[in-house]
Short mmCIF file of C-alpha atoms in Angstrom, two decimals:
data_model
loop_
_atom_site.label_atom_id
_atom_site.label_comp_id
_atom_site.label_asym_id
_atom_site.label_seq_id
_atom_site.Cartn_x
_atom_site.Cartn_y
_atom_site.Cartn_z
CA MET A 1 0.15 -0.16 -0.08
CA ILE A 2 1.07 3.33 -1.04
CA GLU A 3 -0.14 6.96 -0.33
CA LEU A 4 -1.34 8.85 -3.54
CA ILE A 5 1.11 11.87 -2.98
CA ASN A 6 3.90 9.51 -3.16
CA ILE A 7 2.91 8.46 -6.66
CA LEU A 8 1.55 11.68 -8.34
CA PRO A 9 3.28 13.09 -11.14
CA SER A 10 5.38 15.89 -10.87
CA THR A 11 3.80 17.85 -13.66
CA GLY A 12 0.41 18.27 -15.73
CA VAL A 13 -2.35 17.92 -12.66
CA ARG A 14 -4.18 20.76 -13.21
CA GLU A 15 -6.66 20.26 -10.09
CA ILE A 16 -7.07 17.59 -7.52
CA ASN A 17 -10.97 17.37 -5.81
CA GLY A 18 -12.25 15.27 -2.91
CA PRO A 19 -9.96 13.42 0.04
CA ARG A 20 -6.06 14.47 -0.47
CA ASN A 21 -4.44 11.39 0.27
CA PRO A 22 -5.99 7.72 0.25
CA SER A 23 -3.64 4.66 0.60
CA ILE A 24 -2.97 2.75 -2.80
CA ASP A 25 -3.32 -0.84 -3.61
CA SER A 26 -2.87 -0.89 -7.63
CA VAL A 27 -2.97 0.94 -10.33
CA THR A 28 -4.91 0.23 -13.35
CA SER A 29 -6.25 1.80 -16.64
CA ASP A 30 -8.58 -1.34 -17.18
CA SER A 31 -11.86 -0.91 -14.86
CA ARG A 32 -12.05 -5.03 -15.46
CA THR A 33 -9.47 -5.20 -13.12
CA VAL A 34 -10.18 -2.37 -10.50
CA ILE A 35 -10.08 -3.85 -6.82
CA LYS A 36 -10.53 -2.23 -3.70
CA ASN A 37 -8.12 0.48 -2.98
CA SER A 38 -7.38 0.82 -7.22
CA LEU A 39 -6.10 4.29 -8.36
CA PHE A 40 -7.88 4.60 -11.97
CA VAL A 41 -6.54 6.06 -14.79
CA ALA A 42 -8.85 7.08 -17.52
CA LEU A 43 -7.56 6.75 -20.93
CA ARG A 44 -8.83 8.10 -23.99
CA GLY A 45 -7.97 5.28 -26.30
CA THR A 46 -8.73 4.64 -30.31
CA ALA A 47 -11.45 2.57 -29.47
CA PHE A 48 -12.37 3.52 -26.11
CA ASP A 49 -12.81 6.34 -23.93
CA GLY A 50 -11.83 5.28 -20.24
CA HIS A 51 -13.89 8.19 -18.72
CA HIS A 52 -17.06 6.55 -20.21
CA TYR A 53 -15.65 3.91 -17.10
CA ILE A 54 -15.20 5.98 -14.12
CA ASN A 55 -18.51 4.95 -12.09
CA LYS A 56 -18.10 1.70 -12.91
CA ALA A 57 -14.50 1.53 -11.48
CA VAL A 58 -15.68 3.58 -7.97
CA GLU A 59 -18.05 0.99 -8.17
CA LYS A 60 -15.70 -1.44 -7.79
CA GLY A 61 -13.53 -0.13 -4.82
CA ALA A 62 -11.07 2.59 -7.11
CA VAL A 63 -10.67 5.17 -4.29
CA ALA A 64 -8.97 7.64 -6.70
CA VAL A 65 -9.28 8.39 -10.17
CA VAL A 66 -6.97 10.69 -12.54
CA CYS A 67 -8.64 12.13 -15.36
CA GLU A 68 -8.95 15.06 -18.09
CA ARG A 69 -12.46 15.55 -17.18
CA VAL A 70 -14.39 14.52 -13.81
CA PRO A 71 -17.63 12.61 -15.26
CA GLU A 72 -21.26 13.79 -13.87
CA ASN A 73 -22.66 12.21 -10.60
CA SER A 74 -19.04 11.88 -9.53
CA SER A 75 -18.80 10.47 -5.76
CA GLY A 76 -17.81 12.99 -3.00
CA GLU A 77 -15.84 9.72 -1.68
CA VAL A 78 -13.21 9.79 -4.27
CA CYS A 79 -10.42 11.77 -4.75
CA TYR A 80 -10.15 13.24 -8.34
CA ILE A 81 -7.03 14.27 -10.15
CA ILE A 82 -7.53 16.06 -13.25
CA VAL A 83 -4.47 16.27 -15.53
CA GLU A 84 -3.41 17.46 -18.89
CA ASN A 85 -2.67 14.13 -20.44
CA SER A 86 -4.01 10.57 -18.76
CA ALA A 87 -1.80 8.63 -20.66
CA ARG A 88 1.03 10.62 -19.88
CA ALA A 89 0.35 10.35 -15.91
CA LEU A 90 0.23 6.78 -16.20
CA GLY A 91 3.18 5.97 -17.22
CA GLU A 92 4.34 8.64 -14.27
CA ILE A 93 2.52 6.94 -12.28
CA ALA A 94 2.91 3.38 -12.36
CA SER A 95 6.85 4.54 -12.99
CA ALA A 96 6.48 5.71 -9.09
CA PHE A 97 4.23 3.07 -7.97
CA TYR A 98 6.91 0.33 -8.66
CA GLY A 99 9.53 2.32 -7.36
CA PHE A 100 10.87 3.88 -10.51
CA PRO A 101 12.66 0.38 -12.04
CA SER A 102 14.29 2.16 -14.94
CA GLU A 103 16.38 3.81 -12.49
CA SER A 104 17.96 0.53 -10.99
CA LEU A 105 19.15 -0.61 -14.57
CA LYS A 106 20.39 0.27 -17.62
CA LEU A 107 17.33 0.31 -19.89
CA VAL A 108 17.80 0.49 -23.37
CA GLY A 109 15.28 1.16 -25.72
CA ILE A 110 15.43 -0.13 -29.64
CA THR A 111 13.33 1.31 -32.20
CA GLY A 112 12.68 1.62 -36.01
CA THR A 113 10.41 -0.30 -39.48
CA ASN A 114 12.78 -2.72 -39.19
CA GLY A 115 15.44 -4.92 -37.12
CA LYS A 116 14.26 -4.17 -33.34
CA THR A 117 13.48 -8.05 -32.43
CA THR A 118 17.00 -9.13 -33.88
CA THR A 119 18.57 -5.77 -32.22
CA ALA A 120 17.29 -6.13 -28.67
CA THR A 121 17.14 -10.15 -28.87
CA LEU A 122 21.19 -10.33 -29.85
CA LEU A 123 21.98 -7.37 -26.68
CA TYR A 124 20.21 -9.25 -24.64
CA SER A 125 21.97 -13.07 -25.61
CA LEU A 126 25.35 -10.84 -25.73
CA PHE A 127 25.03 -9.65 -22.51
CA LYS A 128 23.93 -12.76 -20.54
CA GLU A 129 27.10 -14.40 -22.61
CA MET A 130 29.28 -11.53 -20.34
CA GLY A 131 27.58 -13.33 -17.15
CA HIS A 132 25.35 -10.07 -16.75
CA LYS A 133 21.91 -10.70 -15.18
CA THR A 134 19.18 -9.56 -18.05
CA GLY A 135 15.83 -8.41 -19.45
CA LEU A 136 14.63 -8.37 -22.37
CA ILE A 137 11.22 -6.89 -23.64
CA SER A 138 10.62 -7.86 -27.57
CA THR A 139 7.44 -8.40 -29.97
CA VAL A 140 8.02 -12.26 -29.34
CA LYS A 141 8.79 -12.52 -25.69
CA TYR A 142 9.51 -10.99 -22.21
CA ILE A 143 12.35 -12.23 -20.27
CA VAL A 144 12.71 -11.41 -16.96
CA ASN A 145 16.53 -13.12 -16.38
CA ASP A 146 16.48 -17.11 -17.13
CA LYS A 147 12.24 -16.66 -16.97
CA GLU A 148 10.19 -15.98 -20.19
CA GLU A 149 6.57 -15.41 -21.27
CA GLU A 150 5.18 -14.73 -24.81
CA ALA A 151 4.68 -11.15 -25.45
CA THR A 152 1.42 -9.59 -26.06
CA HIS A 153 2.89 -6.51 -27.11
CA THR A 154 5.43 -5.45 -28.75
CA THR A 155 5.87 -2.85 -25.73
CA PRO A 156 3.57 -3.33 -22.91
CA ASP A 157 1.36 -0.64 -21.35
CA ALA A 158 2.46 1.00 -18.91
CA VAL A 159 1.89 -0.15 -15.84
CA LYS A 160 2.89 -3.41 -16.97
CA LEU A 161 5.49 -2.31 -18.57
CA ASN A 162 6.83 -1.01 -14.82
CA LYS A 163 5.48 -3.99 -13.29
CA LEU A 164 7.99 -6.00 -15.83
CA LEU A 165 10.89 -3.82 -15.02
CA ALA A 166 10.49 -3.99 -11.19
CA ARG A 167 10.62 -7.55 -11.24
CA MET A 168 14.09 -7.53 -13.61
CA VAL A 169 15.72 -5.43 -10.55
CA ALA A 170 13.96 -7.36 -7.90
CA GLU A 171 15.63 -10.57 -9.51
CA GLY A 172 19.07 -8.52 -9.55
CA CYS A 173 18.85 -7.40 -13.60
CA ASN A 174 21.17 -5.23 -14.25
CA TYR A 175 20.80 -4.28 -17.74
CA CYS A 176 16.86 -4.44 -19.80
CA PHE A 177 17.03 -3.87 -23.63
CA MET A 178 13.58 -3.32 -25.08
CA GLU A 179 11.95 -3.11 -28.69
CA VAL A 180 10.07 1.15 -28.20
CA SER A 181 7.26 0.76 -31.02
CA SER A 182 6.23 4.16 -32.49
CA HIS A 183 2.54 2.81 -30.90
CA ALA A 184 3.80 3.41 -27.33
CA VAL A 185 5.96 6.68 -28.07
CA ASP A 186 2.75 8.18 -29.20
CA GLN A 187 0.42 6.49 -26.44
CA GLU A 188 2.82 7.91 -23.35
CA ARG A 189 4.02 4.30 -22.54
CA ILE A 190 7.21 4.56 -22.18
CA ALA A 191 6.32 8.14 -20.22
CA GLY A 192 8.00 8.05 -16.45
CA LEU A 193 10.85 5.78 -17.73
CA ARG A 194 14.92 6.83 -17.59
CA PHE A 195 16.68 5.38 -20.77
CA ALA A 196 20.47 4.83 -20.58
CA GLY A 197 20.30 4.54 -24.22
CA ALA A 198 17.98 4.24 -27.12
CA VAL A 199 18.94 2.93 -30.50
CA PHE A 200 17.60 3.82 -33.97
CA THR A 201 17.80 1.05 -37.01
CA ASN A 202 15.68 2.59 -39.72
CA LEU A 203 12.12 3.49 -40.94
CA SER A 204 9.96 2.47 -43.68
CA HIS A 205 6.63 2.44 -44.92
CA ASP A 206 4.44 0.86 -41.83
CA HIS A 207 1.53 1.22 -39.13
CA LEU A 208 0.25 4.44 -41.45
CA ASP A 209 -3.23 3.00 -40.36
CA TYR A 210 -2.30 4.49 -37.09
CA HIS A 211 -0.73 7.21 -37.64
CA LYS A 212 -2.30 8.45 -40.82
CA THR A 213 0.62 10.01 -42.70
CA PHE A 214 4.65 9.02 -42.76
CA ASP A 215 5.64 12.15 -41.06
CA ASN A 216 3.44 11.37 -38.12
CA TYR A 217 4.97 8.19 -37.96
CA LEU A 218 8.43 9.80 -37.71
CA LYS A 219 7.93 12.06 -35.43
CA ALA A 220 6.34 9.37 -32.95
CA LYS A 221 9.50 8.15 -33.32
CA LYS A 222 11.54 10.99 -32.86
CA LYS A 223 9.73 11.47 -30.23
CA PHE A 224 11.52 9.05 -28.26
CA PHE A 225 14.89 10.66 -28.66
CA ASP A 226 13.69 13.77 -27.58
CA GLY A 227 12.80 12.77 -24.72
CA LEU A 228 15.92 11.24 -23.31
CA ASP A 229 18.38 13.41 -20.89
CA LYS A 230 22.19 14.59 -21.23
CA GLU A 231 23.42 11.42 -19.70
CA ALA A 232 22.02 8.97 -22.09
CA PHE A 233 23.10 7.80 -25.71
CA ALA A 234 21.29 7.94 -28.69
CA LEU A 235 23.29 5.60 -31.45
CA VAL A 236 21.61 6.00 -34.78
CA ASN A 237 22.02 4.74 -38.50
CA THR A 238 23.29 7.44 -40.80
CA ASP A 239 22.74 4.75 -43.55
CA ASP A 240 18.59 5.85 -43.21
CA LYS A 241 18.49 9.95 -44.00
CA ARG A 242 16.16 9.79 -41.03
CA GLY A 243 19.21 8.92 -38.67
CA LYS A 244 20.04 12.56 -38.33
CA ILE A 245 16.40 13.50 -37.95
CA MET A 246 15.94 11.58 -35.50
CA VAL A 247 18.68 13.34 -33.23
CA GLN A 248 18.32 16.70 -34.11
CA ASN A 249 16.57 18.17 -30.56
CA THR A 250 18.00 15.79 -28.36
CA GLN A 251 19.94 16.10 -25.38
CA ALA A 252 21.81 12.86 -25.32
CA ARG A 253 25.20 11.58 -26.44
CA ILE A 254 24.90 11.47 -30.02
CA ASN A 255 26.52 8.02 -31.76
CA THR A 256 26.27 7.15 -35.01
CA TYR A 257 26.44 3.41 -37.61
CA ALA A 258 26.63 2.45 -40.78
CA LEU A 259 28.14 0.20 -43.59
CA LYS A 260 28.53 3.06 -46.00
CA SER A 261 28.51 6.63 -45.27
CA VAL A 262 30.92 7.62 -42.38
CA ALA A 263 30.25 7.09 -39.11
CA GLY A 264 31.46 6.38 -35.32
CA PHE A 265 31.14 2.67 -35.22
CA LYS A 266 31.45 1.03 -38.91
CA ALA A 267 31.21 -2.49 -40.30
CA ARG A 268 31.64 -4.43 -43.56
CA ILE A 269 30.56 -7.75 -44.99
CA MET A 270 33.71 -9.50 -46.26
CA GLU A 271 31.64 -12.85 -47.36
CA SER A 272 28.23 -13.85 -47.64
CA HIS A 273 27.38 -17.86 -47.33
CA LEU A 274 23.79 -19.31 -46.61
CA ASP A 275 25.32 -20.35 -43.40
CA GLY A 276 26.56 -16.83 -42.31
CA MET A 277 28.71 -14.68 -43.11
CA LEU A 278 32.08 -12.77 -42.49
CA LEU A 279 31.90 -9.30 -41.03
CA GLN A 280 34.66 -6.33 -40.52
CA ILE A 281 33.43 -4.29 -37.73
CA ASP A 282 35.62 -0.98 -36.42
CA HIS A 283 38.89 -3.09 -38.21
CA LYS A 284 38.42 -6.95 -36.62
CA GLU A 285 37.28 -9.90 -38.33
CA MET A 286 34.25 -11.59 -36.88
CA TRP A 287 31.88 -14.76 -38.42
CA SER A 288 28.63 -14.55 -37.88
CA HIS A 289 25.55 -17.20 -38.55
CA PHE A 290 23.05 -14.27 -39.33
CA ILE A 291 22.84 -13.56 -42.87
CA GLY A 292 22.57 -10.73 -45.02
CA GLU A 293 23.17 -6.56 -44.94
CA PHE A 294 19.95 -6.10 -43.13
CA ASN A 295 21.56 -8.57 -40.16
CA ALA A 296 25.18 -6.25 -40.59
CA TYR A 297 23.57 -3.37 -39.61
CA ASN A 298 21.63 -5.37 -36.71
CA LEU A 299 24.97 -6.74 -35.77
CA LEU A 300 27.02 -3.43 -35.61
CA ALA A 301 24.00 -1.88 -33.64
CA VAL A 302 24.30 -3.98 -31.16
CA TYR A 303 28.28 -3.87 -30.91
CA GLY A 304 27.73 0.08 -30.61
CA THR A 305 25.64 -0.14 -28.30
CA ALA A 306 27.77 -2.46 -25.94
CA ILE A 307 30.51 -0.32 -26.68
CA LEU A 308 28.53 3.00 -25.57
CA LEU A 309 27.65 0.42 -22.35
CA GLY A 310 31.49 0.40 -21.54
CA LYS A 311 32.21 -2.88 -22.86
CA LYS A 312 35.36 -3.61 -24.93
CA GLN A 313 35.83 -4.61 -28.50
CA GLU A 314 37.99 -7.96 -27.27
CA GLU A 315 35.24 -9.16 -25.35
CA ILE A 316 31.89 -8.49 -27.72
CA LEU A 317 33.30 -9.71 -30.92
CA PRO A 318 33.99 -13.15 -29.99
CA LEU A 319 30.58 -13.61 -27.84
CA LEU A 320 28.58 -11.95 -30.70
CA SER A 321 29.52 -14.11 -33.27
CA LYS A 322 28.11 -17.29 -31.10
CA CYS A 323 24.89 -15.78 -30.48
CA PRO A 324 21.95 -18.16 -32.03
CA SER A 325 19.63 -16.59 -34.14
CA VAL A 326 16.52 -15.08 -33.78
CA LYS A 327 13.27 -17.26 -34.13
CA GLY A 328 11.36 -16.79 -37.41
CA ARG A 329 14.05 -14.22 -38.73
CA PHE A 330 16.04 -15.63 -42.10
CA GLU A 331 15.34 -19.16 -40.01
CA TYR A 332 15.60 -21.56 -42.47
CA VAL A 333 14.63 -25.26 -43.05
CA LYS A 334 16.17 -27.60 -45.95
CA SER A 335 14.49 -30.73 -47.90
CA HIS A 336 15.75 -34.00 -48.45
CA ASP A 337 16.91 -32.91 -52.16
CA ASP A 338 18.10 -29.53 -51.72
CA ALA A 339 15.43 -27.38 -51.64
CA LEU A 340 15.46 -24.44 -49.05
CA ALA A 341 12.56 -22.78 -47.50
CA ILE A 342 13.19 -19.56 -45.41
CA ILE A 343 11.19 -18.20 -43.05
CA ASP A 344 10.80 -14.93 -42.15
CA TYR A 345 8.71 -12.07 -40.36
CA ALA A 346 8.90 -9.65 -43.31
CA HIS A 347 5.86 -7.79 -43.18
CA THR A 348 6.88 -4.13 -44.77
CA PRO A 349 8.36 -3.55 -48.47
CA ASP A 350 11.41 -2.30 -47.10
CA ALA A 351 11.92 -5.83 -45.28
CA LEU A 352 10.69 -8.16 -48.02
CA ALA A 353 12.76 -6.27 -50.09
CA ASN A 354 15.91 -6.46 -48.03
CA VAL A 355 15.51 -10.28 -47.65
CA LEU A 356 14.46 -11.07 -51.50
CA ARG A 357 18.21 -8.95 -52.16
CA THR A 358 19.82 -11.29 -49.79
CA ILE A 359 18.46 -14.35 -51.39
CA HIS A 360 19.30 -13.49 -55.03
CA ARG A 361 23.52 -12.75 -53.90
CA LEU A 362 22.87 -16.06 -51.95
CA ARG A 363 21.08 -18.81 -54.41
CA LYS A 364 22.81 -20.54 -56.93
CA PRO A 365 23.02 -19.78 -60.97
CA GLY A 366 19.81 -20.70 -62.19
CA ALA A 367 17.84 -21.42 -58.66
CA ARG A 368 14.50 -19.99 -58.97
CA ILE A 369 12.81 -17.81 -56.16
CA ILE A 370 9.20 -18.18 -54.94
CA THR A 371 7.85 -16.18 -52.58
CA ILE A 372 4.33 -16.86 -50.50
CA SER A 373 3.33 -13.26 -49.01
CA GLY A 374 0.26 -11.77 -47.19
CA ALA A 375 -0.64 -8.88 -45.23
CA GLY A 376 -2.49 -8.45 -41.69
CA GLY A 377 -6.66 -7.60 -41.88
CA ASN A 378 -7.27 -4.35 -39.85
CA ARG A 379 -4.08 -3.00 -40.37
CA ASP A 380 -2.01 -0.42 -42.80
CA LYS A 381 -3.81 -0.93 -46.10
CA THR A 382 -1.61 1.61 -47.94
CA LYS A 383 1.26 -0.90 -47.96
CA ARG A 384 -0.38 -3.85 -49.10
CA PRO A 385 -0.01 -3.19 -52.86
CA ALA A 386 3.86 -1.79 -52.46
CA MET A 387 4.66 -5.07 -50.72
CA ALA A 388 3.02 -7.31 -53.78
CA GLY A 389 4.97 -5.38 -56.44
CA VAL A 390 8.19 -5.42 -54.31
CA ALA A 391 7.80 -9.10 -53.79
CA VAL A 392 6.83 -10.35 -57.67
CA SER A 393 9.63 -7.93 -58.83
CA LEU A 394 11.93 -9.86 -56.50
CA SER A 395 11.07 -13.71 -57.15
CA ASP A 396 10.33 -15.91 -60.33
CA LYS A 397 7.03 -16.83 -58.83
CA LEU A 398 5.06 -15.29 -56.19
CA ILE A 399 1.71 -16.61 -54.00
CA LEU A 400 -0.74 -14.40 -52.34
CA THR A 401 -2.01 -15.54 -49.69
CA SER A 402 -3.60 -14.61 -45.89
CA ASP A 403 -2.04 -14.01 -43.11
CA ASN A 404 -3.81 -13.10 -39.86
CA PRO A 405 -6.48 -11.79 -41.66
CA ARG A 406 -8.51 -10.86 -38.36
CA ASN A 407 -11.99 -9.26 -39.15
CA GLU A 408 -10.97 -9.02 -42.97
CA ASN A 409 -11.75 -10.84 -45.70
CA PRO A 410 -8.66 -12.41 -46.83
CA GLU A 411 -9.69 -12.30 -50.37
CA ASP A 412 -10.35 -8.25 -50.23
CA ILE A 413 -6.73 -8.42 -48.82
CA MET A 414 -5.07 -10.20 -51.52
CA GLU A 415 -7.08 -8.28 -54.36
CA ASP A 416 -5.74 -5.13 -52.33
CA MET A 417 -2.04 -6.78 -53.02
CA PHE A 418 -2.75 -7.82 -56.12
CA ALA A 419 -3.63 -3.94 -57.17
CA GLY A 420 0.13 -3.37 -56.86
CA ILE A 421 1.43 -5.88 -59.49
CA ALA A 422 2.07 -4.53 -62.99
CA GLU A 423 -0.04 -6.09 -65.49
CA LYS A 424 3.11 -7.72 -67.16
CA ASP A 425 3.80 -9.57 -64.09
CA GLN A 426 0.46 -10.85 -62.99
CA TRP A 427 0.97 -14.36 -65.23
CA ARG A 428 3.40 -15.17 -62.40
CA VAL A 429 1.29 -14.58 -59.50
CA LEU A 430 -0.96 -17.12 -57.91
CA LYS A 431 -3.74 -16.20 -55.13
CA ILE A 432 -4.19 -19.23 -52.29
CA SER A 433 -5.88 -17.71 -49.31
CA ASN A 434 -5.68 -20.69 -47.52
CA ARG A 435 -1.93 -20.38 -45.62
CA ARG A 436 -1.36 -23.90 -45.23
CA GLU A 437 -2.25 -24.72 -48.92
CA ALA A 438 -0.36 -21.66 -49.95
CA ILE A 439 2.65 -23.34 -48.27
CA LYS A 440 1.87 -27.27 -49.58
CA THR A 441 1.89 -25.61 -53.09
CA ALA A 442 5.57 -23.51 -52.86
CA CYS A 443 6.84 -26.19 -51.54
CA ASN A 444 5.69 -28.88 -54.10
CA MET A 445 7.13 -26.33 -56.90
CA LEU A 446 10.07 -26.56 -55.79
CA SER A 447 13.52 -28.02 -57.49
CA PRO A 448 16.75 -29.10 -55.92
CA GLY A 449 18.79 -25.59 -55.11
CA ASP A 450 15.21 -23.38 -55.37
CA ILE A 451 14.45 -20.94 -52.16
CA LEU A 452 11.25 -20.34 -51.09
CA LEU A 453 10.62 -17.53 -48.77
CA VAL A 454 7.49 -17.48 -46.23
CA ALA A 455 7.08 -14.25 -45.08
CA GLY A 456 5.28 -12.43 -42.89
CA LYS A 457 4.12 -14.40 -40.07
CA GLY A 458 7.71 -15.44 -38.61
CA HIS A 459 8.09 -16.25 -35.36
CA GLU A 460 4.38 -16.16 -35.02
CA ASN A 461 2.33 -19.70 -33.92
CA TYR A 462 -0.61 -18.73 -34.32
CA GLN A 463 -3.38 -17.74 -37.11
CA GLU A 464 -5.86 -15.00 -36.58
CA VAL A 465 -9.27 -15.48 -39.03
CA ASN A 466 -12.45 -13.52 -37.69
CA GLY A 467 -10.96 -12.47 -34.06
CA VAL A 468 -9.96 -16.36 -33.70
CA LYS A 469 -6.31 -17.24 -32.60
CA SER A 470 -5.61 -21.04 -34.41
CA HIS A 471 -2.68 -22.83 -33.62
CA PHE A 472 -0.17 -21.96 -37.27
CA SER A 473 3.57 -21.92 -37.13
CA ASP A 474 4.77 -21.42 -40.87
CA ARG A 475 7.85 -23.74 -39.94
CA GLU A 476 5.72 -26.11 -38.80
CA GLU A 477 4.06 -26.34 -41.93
CA VAL A 478 6.72 -26.29 -44.00
CA GLU A 479 8.59 -29.25 -42.44
CA GLN A 480 5.53 -31.09 -43.16
CA ALA A 481 5.43 -30.20 -46.48
CA PHE A 482 9.31 -31.23 -47.11
CA LYS A 483 8.06 -34.98 -45.16
CA SER A 484 5.38 -35.12 -47.75
CA ARG A 485 7.73 -34.34 -50.45
CA GLU A 486 10.32 -37.22 -49.73
CA LYS A 487 7.97 -39.79 -49.47
CA LYS A 488 6.73 -39.38 -53.12
#
């Protein structure tokens, strides 16, 4: 139990009405989870307005409410804290309620369109190998030292986020590496956190269903860097032209990395093979099991972050070369007759292009590339034609299929994608809405040496159709299809 006065935000409070200092047992923005002595924070969301649930929260036992406006018929027995921005207040309150856990950790946030999960996961693996108790908050999973749980969001809500960080502190973690999504920044989920550093990977077309314009998307990413303090570091990829924009107004120490342009941390691909690549990083060579230029950027970002956290090159590179690949990121399965399937999470035009260009450089002469691609339902529709256009331009055959259609008709999603394919290329495209059938069909089309890219879902082990999640794994489907090939 904690007194309300000890967790109120330091700024943005406009007025306090009612009992001034009740004791608080829990903080929540979900009226369904309110218990006796809760502090309820009413958020204005994209679909629901928490202000409509204030009276329900009070009925269930909330003794204090943070809101932007007090409801009619408000209870005189409840403390109402009127603030300028409820979402920001929630982040600051959650941080205070859990004892400001980010101040007891070296917390590093990774943001960008592509590469966040790989970079964060590699940093976690590297620092674990160095002997540090470490936490991870990623799209795939949350890890507190060695204890894992499946992720629900790329960046959790402010209460769960601070609760996770507090668990890390309680279990002796020194570091935490977390993905920071544009949604999380825009919705103030990271308000109240103190970051030791921030990493920018790249920026390309994504999430315009939420942000509406690319400029809004960019500003959401930039806001993360704007909020860093002068003790933090900002590490940005300057081969992406938006890298310099990210740090225009930051107080943090600015550092850069690149493969092609002038930067503080530099890398070069010396050799590239299907089982890995030889990199030169700051004039020292290292072998990695990771493949492709996009992964060279990820590895360099990890190296630069480790240096900025005080580690030495001679310690970093040998351990980094041993780091295992990340599930669902350029993960490959071989058939008995030397065909190859690559499972990858690529779900943006830029990510698809990066993966397919890497495959082009690695394939044997005469080998074909077959791509399976879909697009998520109830998400950014504007990227669908661009994804299909990129996929068909870099493939010998393209199969359009379902991803997670959610509440949309899969046939409509495929038509949106098909609209991006030039008439001259349409003969090379198949539409198979059933993803399992699409994978079977593609695997049966492969000849020895051919490469199949199954894009979009990567690590996911489910498919969401009409709001219902059912078990589905691209890797399992490919393995089963290859076993069927073997029997023929």
